[in-house]
Amino acid sequence: MKKLISTLFLMSCSFVFAQEIFPPIVPPKITYRNLNSKKEALVEKKIFPMGDFKDLNFQKIILKNLSDNSSVAVFAIMTQFETFDNISKRTITFEKDELAKLIQSLQTMEQNSITNPEQSTKFKYTTKDGIEIGSVYNSSQKLWENYINMSSVISMSIIKFNTKELKELVQLLKKAEKSL
């Protein structure tokens, strides 16, 4: 009898303590990608020019779901490239947190461009979409060379720019970040 009671007690305790506690349901964060591809919703897209850098056109894009009034603002780089018989446009978007990381990386490159190291030095930052932005120190010429490589996104040559233009790029991106 004691064995039966202790067995029943242990089984009931195991059922009580075996209950899982599920985390609270958090609504998904509204992102540009999921709002842009939303089905059965009227989506409004507004594009505001932010400036140009070399062959790149910077924009602020605001998407608004008119069904439930949700909206999201992103920073975008619009590129245009041409092949033998085709002209194409591509827009690459950055949400605010990704733009902040990009600016921080470019500021680090900018600070290091003041120095002249003894050996060749390289910096590289790659975005989520595969855009590579970097800086290379050529020790023989004692010169920093900056670049944007968008070859993973589009078939486009590397965009090169100097240290002064790097500062302009950082300022343009900071202005864009404040507007988001």
PDB file of C-alpha atoms in Angstrom:
ATOM      1  CA  MET A   1       0.000   0.000   0.000  1.00  0.00           C
ATOM      2  CA  LYS A   2       2.802   2.394   0.872  1.00  0.00           C
ATOM      3  CA  LYS A   3       4.475   1.625  -2.452  1.00  0.00           C
ATOM      4  CA  LEU A   4       1.284   2.390  -4.345  1.00  0.00           C
ATOM      5  CA  ILE A   5       0.772   5.714  -2.535  1.00  0.00           C
ATOM      6  CA  SER A   6       4.409   6.774  -3.012  1.00  0.00           C
ATOM      7  CA  THR A   7       4.268   5.792  -6.701  1.00  0.00           C
ATOM      8  CA  LEU A   8       1.063   7.790  -7.221  1.00  0.00           C
ATOM      9  CA  PHE A   9       2.607  10.752  -5.373  1.00  0.00           C
ATOM     10  CA  LEU A  10       5.761  10.667  -7.520  1.00  0.00           C
ATOM     11  CA  MET A  11       3.711  10.405 -10.714  1.00  0.00           C
ATOM     12  CA  SER A  12       1.539  13.351  -9.762  1.00  0.00           C
ATOM     13  CA  CYS A  13       4.608  15.416  -8.862  1.00  0.00           C
ATOM     14  CA  SER A  14       6.226  14.598 -12.194  1.00  0.00           C
ATOM     15  CA  PHE A  15       3.074  15.768 -14.028  1.00  0.00           C
ATOM     16  CA  VAL A  16       3.000  19.022 -12.061  1.00  0.00           C
ATOM     17  CA  PHE A  17       6.671  19.830 -12.614  1.00  0.00           C
ATOM     18  CA  ALA A  18       6.685  18.648 -16.227  1.00  0.00           C
ATOM     19  CA  GLN A  19       4.480  21.538 -17.352  1.00  0.00           C
ATOM     20  CA  GLU A  20       6.336  23.781 -19.768  1.00  0.00           C
ATOM     21  CA  ILE A  21       6.182  27.511 -19.374  1.00  0.00           C
ATOM     22  CA  PHE A  22       6.025  29.100 -22.795  1.00  0.00           C
ATOM     23  CA  PRO A  23       7.532  32.539 -23.365  1.00  0.00           C
ATOM     24  CA  PRO A  24       5.073  35.363 -24.011  1.00  0.00           C
ATOM     25  CA  ILE A  25       4.050  35.868 -27.613  1.00  0.00           C
ATOM     26  CA  VAL A  26       5.865  38.894 -28.994  1.00  0.00           C
ATOM     27  CA  PRO A  27       4.512  40.350 -32.217  1.00  0.00           C
ATOM     28  CA  PRO A  28       7.090  40.216 -35.027  1.00  0.00           C
ATOM     29  CA  LYS A  29       9.110  43.358 -35.692  1.00  0.00           C
ATOM     30  CA  ILE A  30       7.985  45.185 -38.810  1.00  0.00           C
ATOM     31  CA  THR A  31      10.828  45.149 -41.321  1.00  0.00           C
ATOM     32  CA  TYR A  32      11.113  46.554 -44.797  1.00  0.00           C
ATOM     33  CA  ARG A  33      11.341  43.125 -46.388  1.00  0.00           C
ATOM     34  CA  ASN A  34       8.267  41.625 -44.736  1.00  0.00           C
ATOM     35  CA  LEU A  35       6.160  44.767 -45.255  1.00  0.00           C
ATOM     36  CA  ASN A  36       7.281  45.113 -48.893  1.00  0.00           C
ATOM     37  CA  SER A  37       6.216  41.533 -49.683  1.00  0.00           C
ATOM     38  CA  LYS A  38       2.968  41.605 -47.694  1.00  0.00           C
ATOM     39  CA  LYS A  39       0.012  40.017 -49.466  1.00  0.00           C
ATOM     40  CA  GLU A  40      -3.568  41.307 -49.426  1.00  0.00           C
ATOM     41  CA  ALA A  41      -2.590  44.741 -48.160  1.00  0.00           C
ATOM     42  CA  LEU A  42      -2.391  48.157 -49.771  1.00  0.00           C
ATOM     43  CA  VAL A  43       1.192  49.343 -49.307  1.00  0.00           C
ATOM     44  CA  GLU A  44       2.283  52.925 -50.002  1.00  0.00           C
ATOM     45  CA  LYS A  45       5.942  53.597 -50.853  1.00  0.00           C
ATOM     46  CA  LYS A  46       7.452  57.085 -50.628  1.00  0.00           C
ATOM     47  CA  ILE A  47      10.987  57.778 -51.830  1.00  0.00           C
ATOM     48  CA  PHE A  48      12.970  60.814 -50.666  1.00  0.00           C
ATOM     49  CA  PRO A  49      16.352  61.611 -52.285  1.00  0.00           C
ATOM     50  CA  MET A  50      19.182  61.997 -49.742  1.00  0.00           C
ATOM     51  CA  GLY A  51      22.121  62.734 -52.052  1.00  0.00           C
ATOM     52  CA  ASP A  52      24.589  61.140 -54.414  1.00  0.00           C
ATOM     53  CA  PHE A  53      28.018  59.615 -53.923  1.00  0.00           C
ATOM     54  CA  LYS A  54      29.927  58.664 -57.052  1.00  0.00           C
ATOM     55  CA  ASP A  55      27.529  56.431 -59.073  1.00  0.00           C
ATOM     56  CA  LEU A  56      25.324  55.705 -56.052  1.00  0.00           C
ATOM     57  CA  ASN A  57      22.034  57.443 -55.289  1.00  0.00           C
ATOM     58  CA  PHE A  58      21.095  57.542 -51.595  1.00  0.00           C
ATOM     59  CA  GLN A  59      17.421  57.559 -50.655  1.00  0.00           C
ATOM     60  CA  LYS A  60      15.079  57.335 -47.694  1.00  0.00           C
ATOM     61  CA  ILE A  61      12.171  54.966 -48.313  1.00  0.00           C
ATOM     62  CA  ILE A  62       9.039  54.912 -46.187  1.00  0.00           C
ATOM     63  CA  LEU A  63       6.664  51.975 -46.596  1.00  0.00           C
ATOM     64  CA  LYS A  64       3.228  52.270 -45.033  1.00  0.00           C
ATOM     65  CA  ASN A  65       0.618  49.528 -44.822  1.00  0.00           C
ATOM     66  CA  LEU A  66      -2.625  51.453 -45.298  1.00  0.00           C
ATOM     67  CA  SER A  67      -4.651  48.499 -43.974  1.00  0.00           C
ATOM     68  CA  ASP A  68      -3.319  48.727 -40.419  1.00  0.00           C
ATOM     69  CA  ASN A  69      -1.297  51.998 -40.521  1.00  0.00           C
ATOM     70  CA  SER A  70       2.007  50.259 -39.727  1.00  0.00           C
ATOM     71  CA  SER A  71       5.053  51.810 -41.350  1.00  0.00           C
ATOM     72  CA  VAL A  72       8.810  51.436 -41.587  1.00  0.00           C
ATOM     73  CA  ALA A  73      11.553  53.774 -42.836  1.00  0.00           C
ATOM     74  CA  VAL A  74      14.828  52.530 -44.319  1.00  0.00           C
ATOM     75  CA  PHE A  75      17.951  53.939 -45.933  1.00  0.00           C
ATOM     76  CA  ALA A  76      18.486  52.778 -49.508  1.00  0.00           C
ATOM     77  CA  ILE A  77      21.240  52.845 -52.100  1.00  0.00           C
ATOM     78  CA  MET A  78      19.944  52.865 -55.655  1.00  0.00           C
ATOM     79  CA  THR A  79      22.385  51.785 -58.332  1.00  0.00           C
ATOM     80  CA  GLN A  80      22.074  51.817 -62.065  1.00  0.00           C
ATOM     81  CA  PHE A  81      24.265  49.644 -64.229  1.00  0.00           C
ATOM     82  CA  GLU A  82      24.447  48.920 -67.907  1.00  0.00           C
ATOM     83  CA  THR A  83      25.463  45.881 -69.898  1.00  0.00           C
ATOM     84  CA  PHE A  84      25.731  45.638 -73.676  1.00  0.00           C
ATOM     85  CA  ASP A  85      21.976  45.614 -74.267  1.00  0.00           C
ATOM     86  CA  ASN A  86      20.376  46.212 -70.876  1.00  0.00           C
ATOM     87  CA  ILE A  87      20.091  49.014 -68.314  1.00  0.00           C
ATOM     88  CA  SER A  88      19.104  47.852 -64.845  1.00  0.00           C
ATOM     89  CA  LYS A  89      18.396  49.476 -61.506  1.00  0.00           C
ATOM     90  CA  ARG A  90      18.789  47.875 -58.112  1.00  0.00           C
ATOM     91  CA  THR A  91      17.908  49.196 -54.670  1.00  0.00           C
ATOM     92  CA  ILE A  92      19.743  47.910 -51.606  1.00  0.00           C
ATOM     93  CA  THR A  93      18.088  48.745 -48.279  1.00  0.00           C
ATOM     94  CA  PHE A  94      19.532  49.241 -44.785  1.00  0.00           C
ATOM     95  CA  GLU A  95      17.479  49.351 -41.616  1.00  0.00           C
ATOM     96  CA  LYS A  96      18.544  51.839 -38.949  1.00  0.00           C
ATOM     97  CA  ASP A  97      20.631  49.402 -36.860  1.00  0.00           C
ATOM     98  CA  GLU A  98      22.551  48.171 -39.905  1.00  0.00           C
ATOM     99  CA  LEU A  99      23.161  51.751 -41.054  1.00  0.00           C
ATOM    100  CA  ALA A 100      24.553  52.603 -37.597  1.00  0.00           C
ATOM    101  CA  LYS A 101      27.031  49.688 -37.829  1.00  0.00           C
ATOM    102  CA  LEU A 102      28.090  50.819 -41.295  1.00  0.00           C
ATOM    103  CA  ILE A 103      28.682  54.396 -40.088  1.00  0.00           C
ATOM    104  CA  GLN A 104      30.670  53.167 -37.089  1.00  0.00           C
ATOM    105  CA  SER A 105      32.886  51.034 -39.347  1.00  0.00           C
ATOM    106  CA  LEU A 106      33.455  53.900 -41.783  1.00  0.00           C
ATOM    107  CA  GLN A 107      34.341  56.232 -38.900  1.00  0.00           C
ATOM    108  CA  THR A 108      36.932  53.712 -37.707  1.00  0.00           C
ATOM    109  CA  MET A 109      38.391  53.605 -41.228  1.00  0.00           C
ATOM    110  CA  GLU A 110      38.379  57.411 -41.302  1.00  0.00           C
ATOM    111  CA  GLN A 111      40.248  57.621 -37.981  1.00  0.00           C
ATOM    112  CA  ASN A 112      42.837  55.113 -39.173  1.00  0.00           C
ATOM    113  CA  SER A 113      43.348  56.993 -42.441  1.00  0.00           C
ATOM    114  CA  ILE A 114      45.168  59.681 -40.453  1.00  0.00           C
ATOM    115  CA  THR A 115      47.929  57.223 -39.556  1.00  0.00           C
ATOM    116  CA  ASN A 116      50.667  55.991 -41.860  1.00  0.00           C
ATOM    117  CA  PRO A 117      51.552  52.463 -40.705  1.00  0.00           C
ATOM    118  CA  GLU A 118      54.873  50.835 -41.556  1.00  0.00           C
ATOM    119  CA  GLN A 119      53.291  47.848 -43.309  1.00  0.00           C
ATOM    120  CA  SER A 120      50.369  47.364 -45.664  1.00  0.00           C
ATOM    121  CA  THR A 121      47.088  47.460 -43.739  1.00  0.00           C
ATOM    122  CA  LYS A 122      43.549  46.601 -44.829  1.00  0.00           C
ATOM    123  CA  PHE A 123      40.061  47.156 -43.396  1.00  0.00           C
ATOM    124  CA  LYS A 124      36.894  45.543 -44.711  1.00  0.00           C
ATOM    125  CA  TYR A 125      33.224  45.762 -43.696  1.00  0.00           C
ATOM    126  CA  THR A 126      30.608  43.566 -45.388  1.00  0.00           C
ATOM    127  CA  THR A 127      26.892  44.367 -45.132  1.00  0.00           C
ATOM    128  CA  LYS A 128      24.080  41.818 -44.856  1.00  0.00           C
ATOM    129  CA  ASP A 129      23.472  42.161 -48.591  1.00  0.00           C
ATOM    130  CA  GLY A 130      27.129  41.464 -49.408  1.00  0.00           C
ATOM    131  CA  ILE A 131      28.340  44.991 -50.169  1.00  0.00           C
ATOM    132  CA  GLU A 132      32.002  45.237 -49.233  1.00  0.00           C
ATOM    133  CA  ILE A 133      33.374  48.592 -48.114  1.00  0.00           C
ATOM    134  CA  GLY A 134      37.038  48.791 -47.297  1.00  0.00           C
ATOM    135  CA  SER A 135      40.246  50.696 -47.008  1.00  0.00           C
ATOM    136  CA  VAL A 136      43.725  49.600 -48.067  1.00  0.00           C
ATOM    137  CA  TYR A 137      47.004  51.250 -47.087  1.00  0.00           C
ATOM    138  CA  ASN A 138      49.604  51.079 -49.819  1.00  0.00           C
ATOM    139  CA  SER A 139      52.918  51.371 -47.942  1.00  0.00           C
ATOM    140  CA  SER A 140      54.984  51.979 -51.072  1.00  0.00           C
ATOM    141  CA  GLN A 141      52.873  55.018 -52.043  1.00  0.00           C
ATOM    142  CA  LYS A 142      52.070  55.946 -48.398  1.00  0.00           C
ATOM    143  CA  LEU A 143      48.440  56.368 -49.379  1.00  0.00           C
ATOM    144  CA  TRP A 144      45.049  55.081 -48.175  1.00  0.00           C
ATOM    145  CA  GLU A 145      42.725  53.839 -50.923  1.00  0.00           C
ATOM    146  CA  ASN A 146      39.026  53.360 -50.107  1.00  0.00           C
ATOM    147  CA  TYR A 147      36.574  51.277 -52.100  1.00  0.00           C
ATOM    148  CA  ILE A 148      33.010  49.994 -52.349  1.00  0.00           C
ATOM    149  CA  ASN A 149      32.663  46.592 -54.008  1.00  0.00           C
ATOM    150  CA  MET A 150      29.115  45.702 -55.016  1.00  0.00           C
ATOM    151  CA  SER A 151      30.012  42.718 -57.196  1.00  0.00           C
ATOM    152  CA  SER A 152      28.027  40.293 -55.023  1.00  0.00           C
ATOM    153  CA  VAL A 153      24.898  42.417 -55.555  1.00  0.00           C
ATOM    154  CA  ILE A 154      25.334  43.515 -59.158  1.00  0.00           C
ATOM    155  CA  SER A 155      27.955  43.090 -61.840  1.00  0.00           C
ATOM    156  CA  MET A 156      29.581  46.433 -61.281  1.00  0.00           C
ATOM    157  CA  SER A 157      33.158  47.539 -61.031  1.00  0.00           C
ATOM    158  CA  ILE A 158      34.677  48.687 -57.764  1.00  0.00           C
ATOM    159  CA  ILE A 159      34.032  52.304 -56.786  1.00  0.00           C
ATOM    160  CA  LYS A 160      37.238  53.906 -55.493  1.00  0.00           C
ATOM    161  CA  PHE A 161      37.468  57.115 -53.497  1.00  0.00           C
ATOM    162  CA  ASN A 162      39.987  59.097 -51.462  1.00  0.00           C
ATOM    163  CA  THR A 163      40.091  60.059 -47.775  1.00  0.00           C
ATOM    164  CA  LYS A 164      38.342  63.397 -48.345  1.00  0.00           C
ATOM    165  CA  GLU A 165      35.484  61.609 -50.113  1.00  0.00           C
ATOM    166  CA  LEU A 166      35.337  59.092 -47.238  1.00  0.00           C
ATOM    167  CA  LYS A 167      34.587  61.984 -44.868  1.00  0.00           C
ATOM    168  CA  GLU A 168      31.851  63.195 -47.240  1.00  0.00           C
ATOM    169  CA  LEU A 169      30.356  59.693 -47.332  1.00  0.00           C
ATOM    170  CA  VAL A 170      30.315  59.476 -43.519  1.00  0.00           C
ATOM    171  CA  GLN A 171      28.603  62.873 -43.263  1.00  0.00           C
ATOM    172  CA  LEU A 172      25.983  61.886 -45.834  1.00  0.00           C
ATOM    173  CA  LEU A 173      25.253  58.630 -43.994  1.00  0.00           C
ATOM    174  CA  LYS A 174      24.997  60.417 -40.616  1.00  0.00           C
ATOM    175  CA  LYS A 175      22.484  62.836 -42.140  1.00  0.00           C
ATOM    176  CA  ALA A 176      20.494  59.878 -43.470  1.00  0.00           C
ATOM    177  CA  GLU A 177      20.570  58.118 -40.085  1.00  0.00           C
ATOM    178  CA  LYS A 178      19.149  61.194 -38.321  1.00  0.00           C
ATOM    179  CA  SER A 179      16.248  61.322 -40.759  1.00  0.00           C
ATOM    180  CA  LEU A 180      15.187  57.698 -40.164  1.00  0.00           C
TER     181      LEU A 180
END
